mmCIF file of C-alpha atoms in Angstrom:
data_model
loop_
_atom_site.group_PDB
_atom_site.id
_atom_site.type_symbol
_atom_site.label_atom_id
_atom_site.label_comp_id
_atom_site.label_asym_id
_atom_site.label_seq_id
_atom_site.Cartn_x
_atom_site.Cartn_y
_atom_site.Cartn_z
ATOM 1 C CA MET A 1 11.972 96.931 -124.252
ATOM 2 C CA ILE A 2 9.980 95.988 -121.157
ATOM 3 C CA ALA A 3 6.573 94.344 -121.501
ATOM 4 C CA ARG A 4 4.193 94.683 -118.562
ATOM 5 C CA VAL A 5 1.222 92.366 -118.880
ATOM 6 C CA PHE A 6 -1.416 91.923 -116.178
ATOM 7 C CA PRO A 7 -4.448 89.663 -115.853
ATOM 8 C CA ALA A 8 -7.842 91.287 -116.420
ATOM 9 C CA ARG A 9 -11.387 90.407 -117.265
ATOM 10 C CA ARG A 10 -13.367 91.777 -120.165
ATOM 11 C CA TYR A 11 -14.096 95.476 -120.092
ATOM 12 C CA ARG A 12 -17.514 97.081 -119.769
ATOM 13 C CA ASP A 13 -16.571 99.753 -122.263
ATOM 14 C CA ARG A 14 -13.606 101.886 -123.315
ATOM 15 C CA GLU A 15 -13.839 104.125 -120.257
ATOM 16 C CA HIS A 16 -13.564 101.099 -117.964
ATOM 17 C CA ALA A 17 -10.598 99.859 -120.021
ATOM 18 C CA GLY A 18 -8.930 103.242 -119.544
ATOM 19 C CA GLU A 19 -9.408 103.071 -115.788
ATOM 20 C CA VAL A 20 -7.755 99.642 -115.645
ATOM 21 C CA LEU A 21 -4.957 100.807 -117.926
ATOM 22 C CA ALA A 22 -4.373 103.885 -115.771
ATOM 23 C CA GLU A 23 -3.775 101.649 -112.746
ATOM 24 C CA ALA A 24 -0.959 99.959 -114.656
ATOM 25 C CA LEU A 25 0.650 103.306 -115.482
ATOM 26 C CA THR A 26 0.810 104.910 -112.046
ATOM 27 C CA ASP A 27 4.626 105.090 -112.245
ATOM 28 C CA PHE A 28 4.159 107.998 -114.638
ATOM 29 C CA ARG A 29 1.916 110.057 -112.362
ATOM 30 C CA SER A 30 2.906 113.695 -111.874
ATOM 31 C CA ASP A 31 5.872 113.377 -114.207
ATOM 32 C CA ASP A 32 6.081 116.798 -115.843
ATOM 33 C CA ASP A 33 7.438 115.529 -119.151
ATOM 34 C CA VAL A 34 4.739 112.906 -119.789
ATOM 35 C CA LEU A 35 2.333 113.389 -122.686
ATOM 36 C CA VAL A 36 -0.616 111.079 -123.401
ATOM 37 C CA LEU A 37 -1.425 110.691 -127.093
ATOM 38 C CA ALA A 38 -4.562 108.833 -128.159
ATOM 39 C CA LEU A 39 -5.126 107.107 -131.486
ATOM 40 C CA PRO A 40 -8.566 108.217 -132.721
ATOM 41 C CA ARG A 41 -11.189 107.273 -132.679
ATOM 42 C CA GLY A 42 -11.422 104.460 -130.127
ATOM 43 C CA GLY A 43 -8.244 105.296 -128.270
ATOM 44 C CA VAL A 44 -9.557 108.680 -127.161
ATOM 45 C CA GLU A 45 -12.115 107.297 -124.706
ATOM 46 C CA VAL A 46 -9.490 104.945 -123.279
ATOM 47 C CA ALA A 47 -6.871 107.675 -122.987
ATOM 48 C CA ALA A 48 -9.061 110.146 -121.104
ATOM 49 C CA PRO A 49 -9.010 108.263 -117.746
ATOM 50 C CA VAL A 50 -5.287 107.603 -118.263
ATOM 51 C CA ALA A 51 -4.514 111.303 -118.709
ATOM 52 C CA GLU A 52 -6.694 112.207 -115.724
ATOM 53 C CA ARG A 53 -5.000 109.666 -113.448
ATOM 54 C CA LEU A 54 -1.511 110.663 -114.573
ATOM 55 C CA ASP A 55 -2.360 114.364 -114.384
ATOM 56 C CA ALA A 56 -0.898 114.655 -117.878
ATOM 57 C CA PRO A 57 -1.985 116.556 -120.987
ATOM 58 C CA LEU A 58 -4.002 114.651 -123.584
ATOM 59 C CA ASP A 59 -3.806 115.061 -127.333
ATOM 60 C CA VAL A 60 -4.329 112.920 -130.408
ATOM 61 C CA CYS A 61 -1.766 111.097 -132.513
ATOM 62 C CA LEU A 62 -3.283 111.124 -135.964
ATOM 63 C CA VAL A 63 -2.660 107.918 -137.890
ATOM 64 C CA HIS A 64 -4.790 106.071 -140.411
ATOM 65 C CA LYS A 65 -4.669 102.540 -141.732
ATOM 66 C CA LEU A 66 -4.098 101.950 -145.428
ATOM 67 C CA GLY A 67 -6.868 99.704 -146.637
ATOM 68 C CA VAL A 68 -6.870 97.495 -149.679
ATOM 69 C CA PRO A 69 -9.008 99.475 -152.193
ATOM 70 C CA TRP A 70 -11.416 96.549 -152.761
ATOM 71 C CA GLU A 71 -11.508 95.674 -149.027
ATOM 72 C CA PRO A 72 -10.988 98.877 -146.992
ATOM 73 C CA GLU A 73 -11.126 97.116 -143.614
ATOM 74 C CA LEU A 74 -8.095 94.986 -144.497
ATOM 75 C CA ALA A 75 -5.004 97.033 -143.649
ATOM 76 C CA VAL A 76 -1.875 96.768 -145.756
ATOM 77 C CA GLY A 77 -0.193 99.485 -143.707
ATOM 78 C CA ALA A 78 -0.692 102.806 -141.973
ATOM 79 C CA ILE A 79 0.255 106.456 -142.344
ATOM 80 C CA ALA A 80 0.724 109.261 -139.817
ATOM 81 C CA VAL A 81 -0.203 112.894 -140.282
ATOM 82 C CA ASP A 82 3.487 113.721 -140.806
ATOM 83 C CA ASP A 83 3.574 111.231 -143.720
ATOM 84 C CA SER A 84 5.427 108.487 -141.845
ATOM 85 C CA VAL A 85 4.330 105.235 -143.508
ATOM 86 C CA VAL A 86 4.480 101.560 -142.519
ATOM 87 C CA VAL A 87 3.590 98.874 -145.053
ATOM 88 C CA ASN A 88 2.917 95.227 -144.201
ATOM 89 C CA ASP A 89 4.752 93.386 -146.976
ATOM 90 C CA ASP A 90 3.122 90.067 -146.093
ATOM 91 C CA VAL A 91 -0.361 91.517 -146.630
ATOM 92 C CA VAL A 92 0.773 93.250 -149.816
ATOM 93 C CA ARG A 93 1.997 89.937 -151.246
ATOM 94 C CA ALA A 94 -1.010 87.935 -150.049
ATOM 95 C CA THR A 95 -3.508 90.386 -151.547
ATOM 96 C CA GLY A 96 -1.625 91.258 -154.712
ATOM 97 C CA THR A 97 -1.702 94.938 -153.799
ATOM 98 C CA THR A 98 0.109 97.037 -156.412
ATOM 99 C CA GLU A 99 2.041 100.292 -156.128
ATOM 100 C CA ASP A 100 -0.933 102.065 -157.685
ATOM 101 C CA ASP A 101 -3.215 100.509 -155.063
ATOM 102 C CA LEU A 102 -0.926 101.756 -152.292
ATOM 103 C CA THR A 103 -0.812 105.243 -153.808
ATOM 104 C CA THR A 104 -4.610 105.323 -153.923
ATOM 105 C CA ALA A 105 -4.844 104.196 -150.289
ATOM 106 C CA ILE A 106 -2.251 106.758 -149.155
ATOM 107 C CA ASP A 107 -3.969 109.612 -150.990
ATOM 108 C CA SER A 108 -7.317 108.682 -149.439
ATOM 109 C CA ALA A 109 -5.801 108.389 -145.955
ATOM 110 C CA ARG A 110 -4.119 111.790 -146.266
ATOM 111 C CA ILE A 111 -7.457 113.426 -147.026
ATOM 112 C CA GLU A 112 -9.030 111.798 -143.963
ATOM 113 C CA LEU A 113 -6.088 112.744 -141.730
ATOM 114 C CA ARG A 114 -6.357 116.394 -142.783
ATOM 115 C CA ARG A 115 -10.079 116.328 -142.054
ATOM 116 C CA ARG A 116 -9.549 114.879 -138.596
ATOM 117 C CA ASP A 117 -6.746 117.312 -137.874
ATOM 118 C CA ARG A 118 -9.054 120.239 -138.576
ATOM 119 C CA LEU A 119 -11.915 118.723 -136.599
ATOM 120 C CA TYR A 120 -10.052 117.412 -133.557
ATOM 121 C CA ARG A 121 -7.207 119.904 -133.265
ATOM 122 C CA HIS A 122 -8.708 123.089 -134.715
ATOM 123 C CA GLY A 123 -5.486 124.098 -136.425
ATOM 124 C CA ARG A 124 -3.335 123.841 -133.301
ATOM 125 C CA PRO A 125 0.276 122.832 -133.962
ATOM 126 C CA GLN A 126 1.347 119.292 -133.168
ATOM 127 C CA PRO A 127 2.397 118.964 -129.508
ATOM 128 C CA SER A 128 6.117 119.064 -128.924
ATOM 129 C CA VAL A 129 7.475 115.622 -128.047
ATOM 130 C CA THR A 130 11.181 116.428 -128.064
ATOM 131 C CA GLY A 131 12.838 115.021 -124.950
ATOM 132 C CA ARG A 132 9.522 113.827 -123.512
ATOM 133 C CA ARG A 133 8.049 110.540 -122.382
ATOM 134 C CA VAL A 134 5.056 109.803 -124.585
ATOM 135 C CA VAL A 135 2.324 107.284 -123.771
ATOM 136 C CA ILE A 136 0.531 106.072 -126.912
ATOM 137 C CA VAL A 137 -2.974 104.812 -126.095
ATOM 138 C CA ASP A 138 -5.357 102.833 -128.292
ATOM 139 C CA ASP A 139 -8.364 100.664 -127.438
ATOM 140 C CA GLY A 140 -6.372 97.539 -128.333
ATOM 141 C CA VAL A 141 -4.058 96.064 -130.934
ATOM 142 C CA ALA A 142 -4.397 93.197 -133.372
ATOM 143 C CA THR A 143 -1.726 93.603 -136.047
ATOM 144 C CA GLY A 144 -0.193 96.703 -134.427
ATOM 145 C CA THR A 145 0.290 98.522 -137.737
ATOM 146 C CA THR A 146 -1.176 101.865 -136.697
ATOM 147 C CA VAL A 147 0.721 101.858 -133.407
ATOM 148 C CA THR A 148 3.947 101.045 -135.248
ATOM 149 C CA VAL A 149 3.604 104.053 -137.538
ATOM 150 C CA ALA A 150 2.776 106.231 -134.524
ATOM 151 C CA ILE A 151 6.000 105.108 -132.834
ATOM 152 C CA ARG A 152 8.005 105.858 -135.976
ATOM 153 C CA SER A 153 6.480 109.330 -136.205
ATOM 154 C CA LEU A 154 7.192 110.149 -132.559
ATOM 155 C CA ARG A 155 10.791 108.925 -132.768
ATOM 156 C CA SER A 156 11.393 111.096 -135.816
ATOM 157 C CA ARG A 157 10.108 114.081 -133.844
ATOM 158 C CA GLY A 158 12.493 113.495 -130.945
ATOM 159 C CA ALA A 159 10.492 111.647 -128.287
ATOM 160 C CA GLU A 160 12.858 110.483 -125.540
ATOM 161 C CA ARG A 161 10.781 107.501 -124.431
ATOM 162 C CA VAL A 162 7.750 105.878 -126.039
ATOM 163 C CA VAL A 163 5.366 103.686 -124.068
ATOM 164 C CA VAL A 164 2.627 101.709 -125.804
ATOM 165 C CA ALA A 165 -0.404 101.341 -123.520
ATOM 166 C CA VAL A 166 -3.361 99.268 -124.694
ATOM 167 C CA PRO A 167 -6.096 97.431 -122.773
ATOM 168 C CA VAL A 168 -5.977 94.252 -124.874
ATOM 169 C CA GLY A 169 -3.754 92.484 -127.374
ATOM 170 C CA PRO A 170 -2.521 89.062 -128.478
ATOM 171 C CA ALA A 171 -0.166 87.000 -126.341
ATOM 172 C CA ASP A 172 2.900 88.344 -128.170
ATOM 173 C CA VAL A 173 1.957 92.003 -127.743
ATOM 174 C CA GLY A 174 5.054 92.588 -125.634
ATOM 175 C CA THR A 175 7.300 91.876 -128.617
ATOM 176 C CA MET A 176 5.252 93.522 -131.358
ATOM 177 C CA PHE A 177 6.780 96.990 -131.006
ATOM 178 C CA PRO A 178 10.587 96.909 -130.987
ATOM 179 C CA GLY A 179 10.599 100.675 -131.522
ATOM 180 C CA ALA A 180 8.921 101.250 -128.138
ATOM 181 C CA ASP A 181 10.683 101.387 -124.785
ATOM 182 C CA SER A 182 7.909 99.492 -123.033
ATOM 183 C CA VAL A 183 4.513 97.937 -123.637
ATOM 184 C CA VAL A 184 1.732 97.899 -121.050
ATOM 185 C CA CYS A 185 -1.235 95.613 -121.746
ATOM 186 C CA PRO A 186 -3.548 94.476 -118.926
ATOM 187 C CA TYR A 187 -5.355 91.777 -120.899
ATOM 188 C CA THR A 188 -3.906 89.143 -123.250
ATOM 189 C CA PRO A 189 -6.587 86.446 -123.623
ATOM 190 C CA ASP A 190 -5.447 82.914 -124.392
ATOM 191 C CA ARG A 191 -7.647 82.909 -127.471
ATOM 192 C CA PHE A 192 -7.359 86.378 -128.913
ATOM 193 C CA SER A 193 -10.120 86.845 -131.494
ATOM 194 C CA GLY A 194 -9.978 90.589 -132.028
ATOM 195 C CA VAL A 195 -10.042 93.774 -129.990
ATOM 196 C CA GLY A 196 -13.830 94.035 -129.880
ATOM 197 C CA SER A 197 -14.220 90.662 -128.178
ATOM 198 C CA ALA A 198 -12.583 92.109 -125.049
ATOM 199 C CA TYR A 199 -15.452 94.561 -124.568
ATOM 200 C CA TYR A 200 -19.102 94.169 -123.688
ATOM 201 C CA ASP A 201 -19.757 97.570 -125.295
ATOM 202 C CA PHE A 202 -17.547 98.252 -128.308
ATOM 203 C CA ARG A 203 -19.749 100.583 -130.295
ATOM 204 C CA GLN A 204 -17.953 102.789 -132.819
ATOM 205 C CA LEU A 205 -17.105 106.281 -131.632
ATOM 206 C CA THR A 206 -18.379 109.239 -133.614
ATOM 207 C CA ASP A 207 -16.347 112.332 -134.409
ATOM 208 C CA GLU A 208 -18.683 114.260 -132.135
ATOM 209 C CA ARG A 209 -17.839 111.952 -129.225
ATOM 210 C CA VAL A 210 -14.116 112.340 -129.850
ATOM 211 C CA VAL A 211 -14.411 116.132 -129.883
ATOM 212 C CA ASP A 212 -16.473 116.041 -126.672
ATOM 213 C CA VAL A 213 -13.919 113.909 -124.794
ATOM 214 C CA LEU A 214 -11.020 116.067 -125.952
ATOM 215 C CA SER A 215 -12.849 119.242 -124.910
ATOM 216 C CA ARG A 216 -13.109 117.943 -121.324
ATOM 217 C CA LEU A 217 -9.390 117.317 -121.132
ATOM 218 C CA PRO A 218 -7.797 120.162 -123.086
ATOM 219 C CA PRO A 219 -4.192 119.795 -124.276
ATOM 220 C CA GLU A 220 -1.383 121.772 -122.764
#
């Protein structure tokens, strides 16, 4: 795995982050087998400038974190739309999460993934990734759980090469994803305090915004 990390300042917003990220991915421009997959919601605004610069199709990679039932924002794992699952055993032990708790979280996440699939993809089949180079884009990583499950899903579907591309992450981001072929991250602050701290504007994206961005850059 090759980690490519570049210095950068804070980002104005997700679109600006995508423009900076696109500059770091110019080696992939005009490569016919490249596919850009965004992790909704935040990754979609970042991925749009990347797909435009690379002249590559854009689609979504539907994954959802598995939250502790009594603290939904605390992720014990993640699940992809194809039912690939990653569980963080350390968080499970630290929180006392039970098998029943995990089942509840998985069932809830599946419902949300089906809803997003209908809304964002309108019943279209999943894009073919067999033999392709796939660039996974999110607005940043902290624990990397959702990206990890995305990588696992893409590998199981036959992706030839998987590149993780994120605007910001902790100092060890280059080693967080052993299942990826390379990691591109323009900004690794010395004191990483969360993805949102790398942005001046980090407002939550709505479903309507995601649909609007995807409509401007239709998939192949």
